[in-house]
JSON list of C-alpha atoms in Angstrom, two decimals:
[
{"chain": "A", "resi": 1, "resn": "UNK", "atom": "CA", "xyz": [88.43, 120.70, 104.31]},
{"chain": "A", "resi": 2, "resn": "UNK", "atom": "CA", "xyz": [92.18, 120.85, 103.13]},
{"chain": "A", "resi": 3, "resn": "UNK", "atom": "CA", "xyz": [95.00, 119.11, 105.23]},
{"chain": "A", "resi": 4, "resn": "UNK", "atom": "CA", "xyz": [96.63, 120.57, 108.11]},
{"chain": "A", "resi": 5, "resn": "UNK", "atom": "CA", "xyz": [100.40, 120.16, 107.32]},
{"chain": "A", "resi": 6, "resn": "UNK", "atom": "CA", "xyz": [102.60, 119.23, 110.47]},
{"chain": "A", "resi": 7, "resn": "UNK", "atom": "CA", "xyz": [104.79, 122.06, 111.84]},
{"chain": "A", "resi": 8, "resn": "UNK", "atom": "CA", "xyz": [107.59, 120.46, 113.62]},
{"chain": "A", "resi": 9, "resn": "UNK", "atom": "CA", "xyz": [108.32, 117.11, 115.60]},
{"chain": "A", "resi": 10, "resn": "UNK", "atom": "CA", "xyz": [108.11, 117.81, 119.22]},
{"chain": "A", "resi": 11, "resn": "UNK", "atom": "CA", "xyz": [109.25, 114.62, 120.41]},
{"chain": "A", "resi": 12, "resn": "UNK", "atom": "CA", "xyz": [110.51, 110.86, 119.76]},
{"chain": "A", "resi": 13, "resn": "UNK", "atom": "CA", "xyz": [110.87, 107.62, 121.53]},
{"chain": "A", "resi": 14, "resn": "UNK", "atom": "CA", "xyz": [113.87, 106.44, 119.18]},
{"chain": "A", "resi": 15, "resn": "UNK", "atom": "CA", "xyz": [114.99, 107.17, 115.76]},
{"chain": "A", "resi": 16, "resn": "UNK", "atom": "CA", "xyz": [117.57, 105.38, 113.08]},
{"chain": "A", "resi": 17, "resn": "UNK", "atom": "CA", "xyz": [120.05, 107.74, 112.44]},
{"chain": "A", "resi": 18, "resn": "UNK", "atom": "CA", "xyz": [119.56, 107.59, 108.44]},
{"chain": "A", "resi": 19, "resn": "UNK", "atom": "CA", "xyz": [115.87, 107.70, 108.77]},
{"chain": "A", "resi": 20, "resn": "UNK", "atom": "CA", "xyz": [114.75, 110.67, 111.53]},
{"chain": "A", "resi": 21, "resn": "UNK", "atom": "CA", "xyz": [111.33, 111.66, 112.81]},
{"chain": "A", "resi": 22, "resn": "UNK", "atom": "CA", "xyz": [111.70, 114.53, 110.65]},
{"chain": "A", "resi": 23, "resn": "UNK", "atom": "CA", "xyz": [110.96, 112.41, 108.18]},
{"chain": "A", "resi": 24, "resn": "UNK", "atom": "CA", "xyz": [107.56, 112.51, 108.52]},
{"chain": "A", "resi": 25, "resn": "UNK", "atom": "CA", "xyz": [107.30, 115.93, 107.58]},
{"chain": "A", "resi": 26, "resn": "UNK", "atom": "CA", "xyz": [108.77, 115.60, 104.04]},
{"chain": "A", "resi": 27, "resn": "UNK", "atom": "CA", "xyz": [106.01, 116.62, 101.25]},
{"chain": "A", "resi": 28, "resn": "UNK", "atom": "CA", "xyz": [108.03, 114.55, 98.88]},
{"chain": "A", "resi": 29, "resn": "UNK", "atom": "CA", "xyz": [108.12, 110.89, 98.15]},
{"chain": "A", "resi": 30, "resn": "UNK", "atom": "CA", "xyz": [107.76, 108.73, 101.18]},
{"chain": "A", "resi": 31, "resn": "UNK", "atom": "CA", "xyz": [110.29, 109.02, 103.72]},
{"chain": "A", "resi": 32, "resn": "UNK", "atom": "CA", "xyz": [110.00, 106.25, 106.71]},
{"chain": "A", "resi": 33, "resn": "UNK", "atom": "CA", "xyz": [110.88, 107.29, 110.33]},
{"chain": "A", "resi": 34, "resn": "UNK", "atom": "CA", "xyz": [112.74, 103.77, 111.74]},
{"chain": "A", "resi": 35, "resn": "UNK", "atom": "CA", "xyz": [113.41, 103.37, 115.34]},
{"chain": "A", "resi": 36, "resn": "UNK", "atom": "CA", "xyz": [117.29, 102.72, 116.21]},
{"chain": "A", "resi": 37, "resn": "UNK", "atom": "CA", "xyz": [118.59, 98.97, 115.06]},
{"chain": "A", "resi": 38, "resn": "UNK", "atom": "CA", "xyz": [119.82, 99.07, 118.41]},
{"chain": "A", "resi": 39, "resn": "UNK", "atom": "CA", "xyz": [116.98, 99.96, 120.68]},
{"chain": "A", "resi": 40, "resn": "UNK", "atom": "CA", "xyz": [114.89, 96.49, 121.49]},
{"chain": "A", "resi": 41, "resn": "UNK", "atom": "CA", "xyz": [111.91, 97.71, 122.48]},
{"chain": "A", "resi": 42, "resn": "UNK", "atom": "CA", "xyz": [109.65, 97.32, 119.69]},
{"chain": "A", "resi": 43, "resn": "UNK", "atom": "CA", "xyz": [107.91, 100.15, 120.29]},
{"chain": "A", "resi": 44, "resn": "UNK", "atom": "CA", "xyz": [108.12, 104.14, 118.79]},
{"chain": "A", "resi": 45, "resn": "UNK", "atom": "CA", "xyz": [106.24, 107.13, 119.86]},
{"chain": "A", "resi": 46, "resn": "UNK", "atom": "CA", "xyz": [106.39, 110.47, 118.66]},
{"chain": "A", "resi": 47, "resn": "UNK", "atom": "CA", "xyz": [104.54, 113.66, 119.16]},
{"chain": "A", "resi": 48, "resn": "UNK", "atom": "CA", "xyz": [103.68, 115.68, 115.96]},
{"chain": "A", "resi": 49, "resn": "UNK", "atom": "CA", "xyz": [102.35, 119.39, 116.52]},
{"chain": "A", "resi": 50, "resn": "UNK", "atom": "CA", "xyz": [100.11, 120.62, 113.59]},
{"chain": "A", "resi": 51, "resn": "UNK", "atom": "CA", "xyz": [100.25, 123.80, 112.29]},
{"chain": "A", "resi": 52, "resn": "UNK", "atom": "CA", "xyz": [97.05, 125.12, 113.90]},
{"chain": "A", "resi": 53, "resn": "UNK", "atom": "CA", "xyz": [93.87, 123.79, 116.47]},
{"chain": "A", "resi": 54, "resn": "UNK", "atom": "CA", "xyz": [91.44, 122.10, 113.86]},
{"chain": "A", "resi": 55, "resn": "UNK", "atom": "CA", "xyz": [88.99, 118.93, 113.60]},
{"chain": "A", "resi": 56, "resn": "UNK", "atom": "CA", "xyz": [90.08, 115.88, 112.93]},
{"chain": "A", "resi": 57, "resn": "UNK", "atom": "CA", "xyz": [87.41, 113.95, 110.97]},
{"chain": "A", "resi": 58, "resn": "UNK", "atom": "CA", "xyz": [90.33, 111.30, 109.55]},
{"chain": "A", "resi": 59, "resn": "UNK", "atom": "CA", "xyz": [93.97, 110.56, 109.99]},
{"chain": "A", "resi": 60, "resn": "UNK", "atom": "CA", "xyz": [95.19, 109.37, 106.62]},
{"chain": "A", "resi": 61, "resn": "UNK", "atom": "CA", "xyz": [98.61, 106.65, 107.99]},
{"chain": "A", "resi": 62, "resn": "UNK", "atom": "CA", "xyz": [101.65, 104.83, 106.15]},
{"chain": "A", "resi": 63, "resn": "UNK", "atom": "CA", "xyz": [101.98, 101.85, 107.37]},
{"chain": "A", "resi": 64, "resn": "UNK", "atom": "CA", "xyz": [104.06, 99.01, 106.74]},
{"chain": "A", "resi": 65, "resn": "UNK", "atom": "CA", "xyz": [104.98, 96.19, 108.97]},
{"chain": "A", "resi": 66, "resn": "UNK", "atom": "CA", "xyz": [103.56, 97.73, 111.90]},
{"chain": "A", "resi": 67, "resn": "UNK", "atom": "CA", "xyz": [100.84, 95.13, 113.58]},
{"chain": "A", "resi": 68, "resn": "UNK", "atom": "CA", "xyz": [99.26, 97.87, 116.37]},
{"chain": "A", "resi": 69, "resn": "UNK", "atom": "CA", "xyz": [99.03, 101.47, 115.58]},
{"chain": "A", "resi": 70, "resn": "UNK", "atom": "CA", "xyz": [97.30, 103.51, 118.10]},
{"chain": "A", "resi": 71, "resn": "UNK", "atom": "CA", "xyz": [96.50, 107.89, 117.16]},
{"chain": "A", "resi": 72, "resn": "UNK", "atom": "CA", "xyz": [96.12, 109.74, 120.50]},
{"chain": "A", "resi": 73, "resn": "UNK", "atom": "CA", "xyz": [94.63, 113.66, 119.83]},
{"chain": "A", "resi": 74, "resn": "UNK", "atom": "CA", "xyz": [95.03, 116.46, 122.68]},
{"chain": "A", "resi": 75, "resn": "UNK", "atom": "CA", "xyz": [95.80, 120.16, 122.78]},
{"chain": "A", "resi": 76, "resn": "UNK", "atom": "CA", "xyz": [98.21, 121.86, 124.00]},
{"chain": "A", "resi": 77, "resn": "UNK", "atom": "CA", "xyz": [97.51, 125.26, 125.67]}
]
């Protein structure tokens, strides 16, 4: 089965300015999503919505420096 692309970023927990959510959409090269310098939290969410309702059988992550990464799958009606 071909990948479902990711429509748009519904929402974020924090983002760097010069490196946005948004990021993870790009098709091109790899562009990071960074939380804000400022925000001390050490943790980032964000909510991704997929171009249409489809099985899962893999999630295929970037990942660098991150020591916990935890994928959470719903649907939205």
């Amino acid at each position: 089965m071909a990948p479902v692309k990711i429509s748009y970023v519904v929402s974020f927990s924090s983002q760097d300015p010069k490196y946005p959510a948004e990021n993870l959409l790009s098709e091109d090269g790899i562009q990071p999503w960074l939380g804000c310098p400022k925000d001390h939290s050490r943790q980032l969410s964000v909510e991704l919505q997929l171009e249409r309702a489809s099985p899962i059988g893999y999630a295929d992550v970037g990942n660098y420096g991150c020591a916990f990464l935890q994928i959470e799958v719903g649907r939205s009606s």
